[in-house]
Coordinates of C-alpha atoms in Angstrom, one line a residue:
X298 CA 0.0 0.0 0.0
X299 CA 1.2 3.5 -0.8
X300 CA 2.6 5.1 2.4
X301 CA 0.5 8.2 2.0
X302 CA -2.6 6.0 2.0
X303 CA -1.5 4.7 5.4
X304 CA -1.0 8.1 6.8
X305 CA -4.4 9.3 5.5
X306 CA -6.2 6.4 7.0
X307 CA -4.5 6.7 10.3
X308 CA -5.6 10.4 10.4
X309 CA -9.2 9.2 9.7
X310 CA -9.1 6.9 12.8
X311 CA -9.5 3.7 10.7
X312 CA -6.3 1.9 11.6
X313 CA -7.6 -1.6 11.4
X314 CA -9.0 -0.9 7.9
X315 CA -5.4 -1.4 6.8
X316 CA -5.7 -5.1 7.5
X317 CA -8.1 -5.7 4.6
X318 CA -8.7 -2.5 2.6
X319 CA -7.8 -2.4 -1.1
X320 CA -4.9 -0.2 -2.2
X321 CA -5.6 3.4 -3.0
X322 CA -3.9 6.1 -5.1
X323 CA -2.2 9.0 -3.3
X324 CA -4.4 12.0 -3.3
X325 CA -3.0 15.3 -4.6
X326 CA -1.0 17.0 -1.9
X327 CA -1.4 18.8 0.4
X328 CA -4.3 17.0 2.1
X329 CA -5.9 18.9 4.9
X330 CA -6.8 16.8 8.0
X331 CA -10.5 17.3 8.9
X332 CA -12.9 16.1 11.5
X333 CA -16.4 15.2 10.5
X334 CA -17.7 18.7 10.7
X335 CA -21.0 17.4 12.1
X336 CA -23.7 20.1 12.6
X337 CA -27.2 19.7 14.0
X338 CA -30.0 22.4 13.6
X339 CA -33.4 22.5 15.1
X340 CA -36.3 23.1 12.7
X341 CA -39.6 24.8 13.1
X342 CA -41.4 21.4 13.1
X343 CA -39.4 20.2 16.1
X344 CA -37.2 17.9 14.1
X345 CA -33.4 18.2 14.0
X346 CA -31.4 18.1 10.7
X347 CA -27.9 16.5 11.1
X348 CA -25.2 16.4 8.5
X349 CA -21.5 15.5 8.5
X350 CA -18.5 15.1 6.1
X351 CA -17.5 12.2 4.0
X352 CA -13.6 12.4 3.8
X353 CA -11.4 11.5 0.9
X354 CA -9.7 9.1 3.4
X355 CA -12.9 7.1 3.8
X356 CA -12.9 3.8 1.9
X357 CA -15.7 3.7 -0.6
X358 CA -17.8 1.2 1.5
X359 CA -17.8 3.4 4.6
X360 CA -21.2 3.8 6.2
X361 CA -22.1 5.6 9.4
X362 CA -24.1 5.1 12.6
X363 CA -25.6 8.2 14.0
X364 CA -26.1 8.5 17.8
X365 CA -28.1 11.0 20.0
X366 CA -27.7 11.5 23.7
X367 CA -30.5 13.2 25.6
X368 CA -29.1 15.0 28.7
X369 CA -27.2 12.6 30.8
X370 CA -28.7 9.5 29.2
X371 CA -27.0 6.8 27.3
X372 CA -26.3 7.3 23.6
X373 CA -29.1 6.0 21.3
X374 CA -28.5 4.9 17.7
X375 CA -30.9 6.6 15.4
X376 CA -30.6 4.5 12.3
X377 CA -31.7 0.9 12.1
X378 CA -29.1 0.0 9.5
X379 CA -25.7 1.7 8.8
X380 CA -26.2 4.9 6.7
X381 CA -24.5 4.1 3.4
X382 CA -26.1 7.0 1.4
X383 CA -26.1 10.7 2.0
X384 CA -24.2 12.0 5.0
X385 CA -27.3 13.6 6.5
X386 CA -30.2 12.6 8.6
X387 CA -33.5 14.0 9.9
X388 CA -34.1 13.2 13.5
X389 CA -37.9 13.2 13.6
X390 CA -38.4 12.7 17.4
X391 CA -35.4 14.3 19.2
X392 CA -37.1 14.8 22.5
X393 CA -36.5 17.7 24.9
X394 CA -33.5 18.9 26.8
X395 CA -29.8 19.1 25.7
X396 CA -29.1 17.0 22.7
X397 CA -25.7 15.6 21.7
X398 CA -25.1 14.0 18.2
X399 CA -22.1 12.0 17.0
X400 CA -21.4 9.5 14.2
X401 CA -19.2 6.4 14.1
X402 CA -17.8 5.1 10.8
X403 CA -18.8 1.6 9.9
X404 CA -16.9 -0.6 7.5
X405 CA -17.6 -4.3 6.8
X406 CA -19.7 -4.6 9.9
X407 CA -17.1 -3.0 12.3
X408 CA -17.8 0.3 14.0
X409 CA -15.0 2.7 14.6
X410 CA -14.2 5.5 17.0
X411 CA -16.7 8.4 17.0
X412 CA -16.1 11.9 15.8
X413 CA -16.5 14.7 18.3
X414 CA -20.1 15.4 19.2
X415 CA -22.2 18.4 18.4
X416 CA -24.3 19.7 21.2
X417 CA -27.7 21.5 21.0
X418 CA -28.5 23.3 24.2
X419 CA -32.0 22.7 25.6
X420 CA -33.0 26.3 24.8
X421 CA -31.4 26.3 21.3
X422 CA -33.8 28.1 18.9
X423 CA -35.1 26.6 15.7
X424 CA -33.0 28.4 13.0
X425 CA -30.9 27.7 9.9
X426 CA -27.7 29.1 11.2
X427 CA -24.9 28.8 13.7
X428 CA -23.8 32.0 15.4
X429 CA -20.2 33.1 16.3
X430 CA -20.1 36.2 18.6
X431 CA -17.6 38.8 17.5
X432 CA -15.8 41.5 19.4
X433 CA -16.1 44.6 17.3
X434 CA -13.2 47.1 17.6
X435 CA -13.9 50.4 19.3
X436 CA -14.7 53.4 17.1
X437 CA -11.8 55.6 16.0
X438 CA -11.2 59.3 16.2
X439 CA -8.8 61.1 13.9
X440 CA -6.7 64.2 14.9
X441 CA -9.2 66.4 13.1
X442 CA -12.1 65.0 15.1
X443 CA -13.5 62.8 12.4
X444 CA -14.7 59.4 13.6
X445 CA -15.1 56.0 12.1
X446 CA -16.7 52.7 13.0
X447 CA -16.0 49.1 12.2
X448 CA -17.8 46.3 10.4
X449 CA -16.9 42.7 9.9
X450 CA -15.6 42.3 6.3
X451 CA -14.0 39.4 4.4
X452 CA -13.3 36.1 6.1
X453 CA -11.4 32.9 5.9
X454 CA -11.0 29.6 7.6
X455 CA -8.0 27.6 8.9
X456 CA -7.2 25.0 11.5
X457 CA -4.8 26.7 13.9
X458 CA -4.2 23.9 16.4
X459 CA -4.3 20.8 14.3
X460 CA -7.5 19.3 15.7
X461 CA -9.3 19.1 12.4
X462 CA -11.7 21.9 13.2
X463 CA -11.5 25.2 11.3
X464 CA -11.2 28.5 13.1
X465 CA -12.6 31.7 11.5
X466 CA -10.5 34.7 10.5
X467 CA -12.1 38.1 10.0
X468 CA -10.9 41.4 8.6
X469 CA -12.4 44.5 10.3
X470 CA -12.9 47.3 7.8
X471 CA -13.2 51.0 9.0
X472 CA -16.1 53.0 7.7
X473 CA -13.7 55.5 6.1
X474 CA -12.0 52.8 4.0
X475 CA -11.1 54.0 0.5
X476 CA -10.8 52.7 -3.0
X477 CA -7.3 53.3 -4.4
X478 CA -8.6 56.0 -6.7
X479 CA -10.0 58.0 -3.7
X480 CA -7.9 60.2 -1.4
X481 CA -8.4 60.3 2.3
X482 CA -6.9 59.1 5.6
X483 CA -8.4 55.8 6.8
X484 CA -8.6 54.0 10.2
X485 CA -6.4 51.0 10.8
X486 CA -7.4 47.5 9.7
X487 CA -7.6 44.6 12.2
X488 CA -7.5 40.9 11.7
X489 CA -9.1 38.6 14.2
X490 CA -9.1 34.8 14.8
X491 CA -12.1 33.2 16.5
X492 CA -13.1 29.7 17.5
X493 CA -16.6 28.5 16.6
X494 CA -17.8 29.3 20.2
X495 CA -16.8 32.9 19.8
X496 CA -13.5 32.7 21.7
X497 CA -11.2 35.5 20.4
X498 CA -7.7 34.0 20.0
X499 CA -5.9 37.1 19.0
X500 CA -6.1 40.4 17.1
X501 CA -3.6 41.9 14.7
X502 CA -3.5 45.7 14.2
X503 CA -2.0 46.4 10.8
X504 CA -1.4 50.0 11.9
X505 CA -1.5 53.4 10.3
X506 CA 0.8 52.5 7.4
X507 CA -1.5 50.0 5.9
X508 CA -4.4 51.8 4.2
X509 CA -7.9 50.4 4.5
X510 CA -9.7 49.3 1.3
X511 CA -10.6 46.3 -0.8
X512 CA -7.3 46.4 -2.8
X513 CA -4.8 46.8 0.0
X514 CA -5.1 43.9 2.5
X515 CA -5.3 40.5 0.9
X516 CA -4.8 37.9 3.7
X517 CA -4.2 34.2 3.1
X518 CA -4.8 31.5 5.7
X519 CA -3.3 28.1 5.1
X520 CA -0.9 25.5 6.5
X521 CA 2.3 26.7 4.6
X522 CA 4.9 24.7 6.5
X523 CA 3.0 21.3 6.6
X524 CA 2.9 21.0 10.4
X525 CA -0.9 20.6 10.4
X526 CA -1.6 24.1 11.7
X527 CA -2.6 27.1 9.7
X528 CA -0.7 30.3 9.4
X529 CA -1.9 33.8 8.2
X530 CA 0.1 35.9 5.7
X531 CA -0.4 39.4 4.6
X532 CA 1.3 42.7 3.7
X533 CA 2.5 44.7 6.8
X534 CA 4.4 47.9 7.5
X535 CA 6.0 50.0 10.2
X536 CA 3.7 50.0 13.2
X537 CA 1.9 46.7 12.6
X538 CA 1.2 45.0 15.9
X539 CA 1.1 41.2 15.9
X540 CA -1.3 39.1 18.0
X541 CA 1.1 39.0 21.0
X542 CA 1.5 42.8 21.1
X543 CA 4.9 42.9 19.3
X544 CA 5.5 45.8 16.9
X545 CA 6.9 45.2 13.4
X546 CA 9.3 47.8 12.2
X547 CA 9.3 51.4 13.6
X548 CA 6.3 52.0 15.9
X549 CA 6.5 55.8 15.6
X550 CA 6.7 56.0 11.8
X551 CA 3.9 57.7 9.9
X552 CA 4.3 57.4 6.1
X553 CA 0.9 58.8 5.1
X554 CA 0.9 61.8 2.7
X555 CA -1.7 64.6 2.9
X556 CA -4.0 62.6 0.6
X557 CA -4.0 59.6 2.9
X558 CA -1.9 57.5 0.5
X559 CA 1.1 55.6 1.8
X560 CA 3.7 55.8 -0.9
X561 CA 6.9 55.9 1.1
X562 CA 8.6 53.8 3.8
X563 CA 9.4 50.1 4.0
X564 CA 6.9 47.5 3.0
X565 CA 6.9 44.0 4.5
X566 CA 5.4 40.5 4.0
X567 CA 4.7 38.8 7.4
X568 CA 3.5 35.3 8.2
X569 CA 1.8 34.9 11.5
X570 CA 1.2 31.9 13.7
X571 CA -2.4 30.9 13.4
X572 CA -2.9 30.0 17.0
X573 CA -1.2 32.9 18.7
X574 CA -1.1 35.6 16.1
X575 CA 2.7 36.0 16.7
X576 CA 4.8 37.1 13.7
X577 CA 6.9 34.1 12.6
X578 CA 8.9 35.9 9.9
X579 CA 8.9 39.2 8.2
X580 CA 10.6 40.0 4.9
X581 CA 10.6 42.9 2.4
X582 CA 7.5 42.8 0.2
X583 CA 8.2 41.8 -3.4
X584 CA 8.0 43.8 -5.5
X585 CA 8.5 47.2 -3.8
X586 CA 7.1 50.4 -5.2
X587 CA 10.4 51.1 -7.0
X588 CA 13.5 48.9 -7.4
X589 CA 15.9 51.7 -6.3
X590 CA 14.3 53.4 -3.3
X591 CA 11.7 53.1 -0.6
X592 CA 10.7 56.7 -1.1
X593 CA 9.9 57.1 -4.9
X594 CA 8.7 60.3 -6.4
X595 CA 5.4 60.6 -8.3
X596 CA 7.3 60.5 -11.6
X597 CA 9.1 57.3 -10.6
X598 CA 5.8 55.7 -9.6
X599 CA 4.2 56.7 -12.9
X600 CA 7.1 55.3 -14.8
X601 CA 6.9 52.0 -13.0
X602 CA 3.2 51.5 -12.6
X603 CA 1.3 54.0 -14.8
X604 CA 0.3 56.8 -12.4
X605 CA 2.0 58.8 -9.7
X606 CA -0.6 59.2 -7.0
X607 CA -1.0 55.6 -5.8
X608 CA -3.9 54.0 -7.7
X609 CA -2.1 51.4 -9.8
X610 CA 0.9 50.7 -7.5
X611 CA -1.2 49.6 -4.6
X612 CA -3.4 47.0 -6.3
X613 CA -2.6 43.7 -4.5
X614 CA -3.7 40.1 -5.1
X615 CA -2.8 36.9 -3.2
X616 CA -3.4 33.2 -3.1
X617 CA -2.1 29.7 -2.2
X618 CA -0.9 27.1 -4.7
X619 CA 0.9 23.7 -4.8
X620 CA 3.6 24.5 -7.2
X621 CA 5.4 21.2 -6.7
X622 CA 2.4 19.0 -6.2
X623 CA 3.6 18.3 -2.6
X624 CA 3.5 21.5 -0.5
X625 CA 1.6 24.8 -0.3
X626 CA 3.3 28.0 -1.5
X627 CA 2.1 31.5 -0.7
X628 CA 1.4 33.7 -3.7
X629 CA 1.6 37.5 -3.3
X630 CA 1.2 39.9 -6.2
X631 CA 1.1 43.6 -7.1
X632 CA -0.4 45.4 -10.1
X633 CA -2.6 44.4 -13.0
X634 CA -3.7 47.4 -15.0
X635 CA -0.2 47.9 -16.4
X636 CA 2.8 46.1 -14.8
X637 CA 2.0 42.8 -13.0
X638 CA 4.4 41.1 -10.6
X639 CA 3.7 37.8 -9.0
X640 CA 5.9 36.3 -6.2
X641 CA 5.8 32.8 -4.8
X642 CA 7.1 32.1 -1.3
X643 CA 7.7 28.9 0.8
X644 CA 7.7 28.8 4.6
X645 CA 10.6 26.5 5.6
X646 CA 11.8 26.1 9.2
X647 CA 10.2 29.3 10.2
X648 CA 11.5 31.4 7.4
X649 CA 9.9 32.8 4.2
X650 CA 12.0 31.7 1.2
X651 CA 11.5 33.1 -2.2
X652 CA 10.6 30.4 -4.8
X653 CA 10.3 32.6 -7.9
X654 CA 9.2 36.1 -9.1
X655 CA 7.4 36.8 -12.4
X656 CA 7.5 40.4 -13.6
X657 CA 5.8 41.5 -16.8
X658 CA 8.3 44.4 -17.1
X659 CA 11.5 42.3 -16.5
X660 CA 13.0 39.0 -17.5
X661 CA 12.6 37.7 -21.1
X662 CA 11.1 39.9 -23.7
X663 CA 8.1 37.5 -23.9
X664 CA 7.0 38.7 -20.5
X665 CA 6.0 42.1 -22.0
X666 CA 2.9 40.4 -23.5
X667 CA 1.7 39.8 -19.9
X668 CA 1.4 43.5 -19.0
X669 CA -2.1 44.8 -18.3
X670 CA -3.8 41.4 -18.3
X671 CA -4.6 41.1 -14.6
X672 CA -8.1 41.1 -13.0
X673 CA -9.3 42.3 -9.6
X674 CA -8.9 38.6 -8.5
X675 CA -6.9 35.5 -9.4
X676 CA -7.5 31.8 -9.5
X677 CA -5.4 28.8 -8.9
X678 CA -5.8 25.5 -10.7
X679 CA -3.8 22.7 -12.4
X680 CA -4.7 23.7 -15.9
X681 CA -2.2 21.4 -17.7
X682 CA -2.8 18.3 -15.7
X683 CA 0.8 17.8 -14.5
X684 CA -0.2 17.7 -10.8
X685 CA 1.2 21.2 -10.1
X686 CA -0.8 24.4 -9.9
X687 CA -0.8 27.4 -12.2
X688 CA -1.8 31.0 -11.4
X689 CA -4.6 32.2 -13.6
X690 CA -4.0 36.0 -13.4
X691 CA -7.0 37.4 -15.3
X692 CA -6.3 37.1 -19.0
X693 CA -2.9 35.5 -18.5
X694 CA -1.6 32.4 -16.8
X695 CA 1.7 31.7 -15.1
X696 CA 3.1 28.2 -15.0
X697 CA 4.0 26.4 -11.8
X698 CA 7.7 27.3 -12.4
X699 CA 7.1 31.0 -12.5
X700 CA 7.3 31.4 -16.3
X701 CA 4.6 32.7 -18.5
X702 CA 2.3 30.0 -19.8
X703 CA 0.3 32.2 -22.1
X704 CA -1.2 35.7 -22.4
X705 CA -4.5 36.1 -24.3
X706 CA -4.1 39.9 -24.6
X707 CA -7.8 40.3 -23.7
X708 CA -6.8 42.7 -21.0
X709 CA -8.3 43.5 -17.5
X710 CA -11.6 42.3 -16.2
X711 CA -13.5 42.3 -13.0
X712 CA -14.6 38.6 -12.6
X713 CA -13.0 35.3 -13.2
X714 CA -14.3 31.7 -13.2
X715 CA -12.1 28.6 -13.6
X716 CA -13.3 25.0 -13.5
X717 CA -14.6 22.1 -15.5
X718 CA -17.1 24.4 -17.1
X719 CA -17.6 22.2 -20.1
X720 CA -17.4 18.5 -19.1
X721 CA -17.8 17.3 -22.8
X722 CA -14.2 18.4 -23.5
X723 CA -11.0 17.5 -21.7
X724 CA -9.4 19.8 -19.1
X725 CA -10.6 23.0 -17.5
X726 CA -12.1 26.2 -18.9
X727 CA -12.1 29.9 -18.0
X728 CA -14.9 32.4 -18.3
X729 CA -14.4 36.1 -17.8
X730 CA -15.9 39.5 -18.7
X731 CA -13.5 42.2 -20.0
X732 CA -13.3 45.8 -19.2
X733 CA -11.6 47.2 -22.4
X734 CA -13.2 45.6 -25.5
X735 CA -12.1 48.5 -27.6
X736 CA -8.5 47.3 -27.0
X737 CA -9.1 43.5 -27.5
X738 CA -11.0 43.3 -30.8
X739 CA -14.5 44.0 -29.3
X740 CA -14.6 40.9 -27.1
X741 CA -16.9 41.5 -24.0
X742 CA -16.7 38.0 -22.5
X743 CA -14.6 35.0 -23.4
X744 CA -14.9 31.3 -22.7
X745 CA -11.4 29.8 -23.0
X746 CA -9.4 26.6 -22.8
X747 CA -7.6 27.1 -19.4
X748 CA -4.5 25.1 -20.6
X749 CA -3.8 27.2 -23.7
X750 CA -5.9 30.3 -23.4
X751 CA -7.5 29.6 -26.8
X752 CA -10.9 31.3 -27.1
X753 CA -13.6 28.7 -27.5
X754 CA -16.4 31.2 -27.9
X755 CA -17.0 34.9 -27.0
X756 CA -19.6 37.6 -27.0
X757 CA -19.1 41.1 -28.3
X758 CA -19.2 44.4 -26.4
X759 CA -18.4 48.1 -27.1
X760 CA -17.8 49.1 -23.5
X761 CA -16.8 47.8 -20.0
X762 CA -18.5 44.5 -19.1
X763 CA -18.4 44.8 -15.4
X764 CA -20.1 41.5 -14.4
X765 CA -20.1 37.9 -15.7
X766 CA -20.5 34.4 -14.2
X767 CA -20.5 30.8 -15.2
X768 CA -22.5 28.2 -13.1
X769 CA -24.5 25.1 -13.9
X770 CA -28.1 26.2 -13.4
X771 CA -29.8 24.2 -16.2
X772 CA -29.8 20.4 -16.3
X773 CA -30.7 20.3 -20.0
X774 CA -27.2 21.4 -21.0
X775 CA -23.9 19.8 -19.8
X776 CA -21.7 22.0 -17.7
X777 CA -22.0 25.6 -16.8
X778 CA -24.3 28.2 -18.2
X779 CA -22.8 31.7 -18.6
X780 CA -24.2 35.2 -18.6
X781 CA -22.9 38.7 -18.3
X782 CA -23.9 42.4 -18.2
X783 CA -23.2 43.1 -21.9
X784 CA -26.5 41.5 -22.9
X785 CA -29.6 39.7 -21.6
X786 CA -28.9 36.3 -23.0
X787 CA -28.1 33.0 -21.2
X788 CA -25.5 30.8 -22.9
X789 CA -24.6 27.1 -22.5
X790 CA -21.0 25.9 -22.3
X791 CA -20.8 25.7 -26.1
X792 CA -21.8 29.3 -26.5
X793 CA -25.3 28.7 -27.8
X794 CA -28.0 31.1 -26.6
X795 CA -30.5 28.9 -24.6
X796 CA -32.7 31.8 -23.3
X797 CA -33.1 35.5 -24.0
X798 CA -33.6 35.9 -20.3
X799 CA -30.8 35.5 -17.8
X800 CA -30.8 35.4 -13.9
X801 CA -31.2 38.8 -12.2
X802 CA -27.9 38.4 -10.3
X803 CA -24.3 38.0 -11.5
X804 CA -22.5 37.4 -8.3
X805 CA -22.0 34.3 -6.2
X806 CA -23.5 30.8 -6.4
X807 CA -24.0 28.0 -3.9
X808 CA -24.9 24.3 -3.9
X809 CA -27.8 24.6 -1.5
X810 CA -30.9 22.6 -2.3
X811 CA -29.3 19.2 -2.7
X812 CA -29.2 18.7 -6.5
X813 CA -26.2 19.1 -8.8
X814 CA -27.3 22.6 -9.9
X815 CA -26.0 25.7 -8.2
X816 CA -28.3 28.3 -6.7
X817 CA -27.9 32.0 -7.1
X818 CA -26.3 33.9 -4.1
X819 CA -26.5 37.6 -4.1
X820 CA -26.6 40.2 -1.3
X821 CA -28.3 38.4 1.6
X822 CA -30.5 35.9 -0.3
X823 CA -30.4 32.7 -2.3
X824 CA -32.6 32.1 -5.3
X825 CA -33.3 29.0 -7.4
X826 CA -33.2 29.4 -11.2
X827 CA -36.3 27.8 -12.8
X828 CA -34.8 26.7 -16.1
X829 CA -38.2 25.7 -17.6
X830 CA -39.7 29.2 -17.6
X831 CA -36.6 31.4 -16.8
X832 CA -37.9 32.7 -13.5
X833 CA -36.5 32.6 -9.9
X834 CA -37.7 31.3 -6.6
X835 CA -36.5 32.6 -3.3
X836 CA -35.1 29.8 -1.1
X837 CA -33.5 31.9 1.7
X838 CA -33.5 35.5 3.0
X839 CA -31.0 36.1 5.7
X840 CA -33.0 38.5 7.9
X841 CA -30.9 40.7 10.2
X842 CA -27.7 40.1 8.1
X843 CA -25.7 42.4 5.9
X844 CA -23.5 41.9 2.8
X845 CA -20.0 43.3 2.2
X846 CA -18.0 45.5 -0.1
X847 CA -20.7 47.9 -1.4
X848 CA -22.0 47.0 -4.9
X849 CA -20.0 43.8 -4.8
X850 CA -22.6 42.6 -2.3
X851 CA -20.7 39.4 -1.3
X852 CA -20.9 37.4 2.0
X853 CA -18.1 37.2 4.5
X854 CA -17.4 33.7 3.1
X855 CA -19.2 31.0 1.2
X856 CA -18.2 27.4 0.7
X857 CA -18.4 23.8 2.0
X858 CA -17.4 24.7 5.6
X859 CA -19.5 22.3 7.7
X860 CA -21.7 19.3 7.3
X861 CA -22.1 17.4 4.0
X862 CA -20.8 18.4 0.6
X863 CA -23.2 21.3 0.2
X864 CA -22.0 24.9 0.7
X865 CA -22.6 27.2 3.7
X866 CA -22.9 31.0 3.5
X867 CA -21.4 33.2 6.2
X868 CA -22.9 36.6 6.6
X869 CA -22.3 39.3 9.3
X870 CA -25.2 40.6 11.4
X871 CA -26.2 44.1 10.6
X872 CA -24.4 45.4 13.7
X873 CA -21.4 43.2 13.2
X874 CA -21.9 41.7 16.6
X875 CA -21.8 38.1 15.2
X876 CA -21.2 35.9 12.2
X877 CA -24.0 33.6 11.1
X878 CA -23.1 30.4 9.3
X879 CA -26.2 29.4 7.2
X880 CA -26.6 25.7 6.6
X881 CA -29.0 24.0 4.2
X882 CA -31.4 21.7 6.0
X883 CA -33.0 20.5 2.7
X884 CA -32.5 16.7 2.5
X885 CA -30.4 15.5 -0.5
X886 CA -30.2 12.1 -2.1
X887 CA -26.5 12.6 -3.0
X888 CA -23.4 11.4 -1.3
X889 CA -20.1 13.1 -2.0
X890 CA -16.7 13.6 -0.5
X891 CA -16.4 17.1 1.1
X892 CA -15.4 19.7 -1.4
X893 CA -12.6 20.8 1.0
X894 CA -10.7 17.7 -0.1
X895 CA -10.6 19.0 -3.7
X896 CA -7.4 21.0 -3.8
X897 CA -8.6 23.6 -6.3
X898 CA -11.7 24.2 -4.3
X899 CA -9.9 24.4 -0.9
X900 CA -7.4 26.9 -2.3
X901 CA -10.3 28.9 -3.7
X902 CA -11.7 29.4 -0.2
X903 CA -8.3 30.7 0.9
X904 CA -8.2 33.4 -1.9
X905 CA -11.9 34.2 -1.9
X906 CA -11.3 37.3 0.2
X907 CA -8.9 38.8 -2.4
X908 CA -9.8 41.9 -4.4
X909 CA -13.3 41.5 -5.9
X910 CA -14.4 38.3 -4.1
X911 CA -15.1 35.4 -6.4
X912 CA -17.0 32.1 -5.7
X913 CA -15.1 28.8 -5.5
X914 CA -15.1 26.2 -8.2
X915 CA -13.9 22.6 -7.8
X916 CA -11.7 20.9 -10.4
X917 CA -14.6 18.7 -11.5
X918 CA -18.1 19.0 -12.9
X919 CA -20.6 18.4 -10.1
X920 CA -23.3 16.7 -12.2
X921 CA -20.8 14.3 -13.6
X922 CA -19.3 13.6 -10.2
X923 CA -22.6 12.9 -8.6
X924 CA -23.5 10.4 -11.4
X925 CA -20.2 8.5 -11.1
X926 CA -18.6 9.3 -7.7
X927 CA -14.8 9.1 -7.9
X928 CA -13.2 7.3 -5.0

């Protein structure tokens, strides 16, 4: 048996399976260790909906026994025969008092150790969400007397102590945050880490020399050194205070200019310990504003990035990728309207080590074709099938080795979708709207081969196409349907118009109601697309919640976070006093390994907070996978 299979099954608590289980193929690294993620929610009818994860480490024949404990009583098995189908269950007669639920894997008649239990308090209300209390930072006051408040903004997840349970990471955005094109001093940005019960583990204060806004602080949470515990990495500066109170750089430095921009002084990249918030290592940020000085003039900035006042130079992106197929590397980037620089880092023995740097304005002459191709977000996927990830940076792609794979010359766009969008052809596809069709031959949206960048089909436009998405919402056509703001049509994966009506939203999507199709997630609601008559049905409205980032209207986080393979949505409450994790309680007939064990999907949750937040896509087509589950 492959040694990785042994390690994986040990992690799953199925040691004795090794005596008789069939050999398996090593899963793509790195594989995140997870507990069952069991969640139980009371419903209005008095029943309790319970769901849990199927792991990639589980043998195909794994079934489950579900137990409930009422108060101090003995555990009672709720299923008459092991549950070999969906990893969910409706407890129709739960009884009163405190309820504890747990599952035991069953294989070939043998029951294995239980996963940690989920407890429902006796007074737990009937609702479709879990709530994590937050500690909102105090309001701020500027020297001129102006005040600002804080709201919970983008989020992420990571297991900080290696117990297989994710903690939640939250960025606190001040009310005076600015877009790069807007002048003005902003309040400091904070990063928090919380356990599911609301325990605040630490708070990082990025300080006065990190400006607040959607394009400045891209934070990536993942286990970069392979020790089973997540770290957090982001750009820092003089005056940043880590989770233990230690200051990075010069605490007294103030590099803000009268317009509020920070265009002078040192810039750092710091990786923090996920459990304590302590800075592990700090290095100069690559690339700096200028290769020759920390204090460039406006003319020097304009020459290097395209303007001299701070708009283009401070456009940052970030991600995580497995560039060798074995470990996780940190991706940090700067610029996309003109010059684009992408840097890959490894965390080794507590030190950040540069793996490679790609610069559209340096290196071989071929790199010049990659200038001006970046989006407001990036994606990470193995587009060429070699087991190593590439960086899809808008209209261009960088190979795992830091060399340009291709540039489409379609230029900048706001949205980006990468996945098996057309399962009838090999490999992955990319769909994106474009902001400058007058400079790319009149192409408003493009559906492309992700390996080569070849345009498979496109739609025309004369001006900026600000929105566009690709999700499977119609079972009559294989793969994803696509639509965008340049027209009112709905297209299938081959580019054929299948309706002259498209959904009302072009934002996020979520696997919610239990079928292979995705539902529409926008603002604080979820809608079902009725493909037969091109209408929508409201499935959920998150009353008392708020969305983030203005017109982008995205949740704090959305993805397969808990329970079975379907996706949860995390919104903040209107007053930012808590996060609410909404969980679907709709029964599903389908059984599927957690999406978190698909590397492309898991990495997408890590970079979801970057720039203009984008929804995650797995490396496979969901309808195909549910018909023929891969083990």
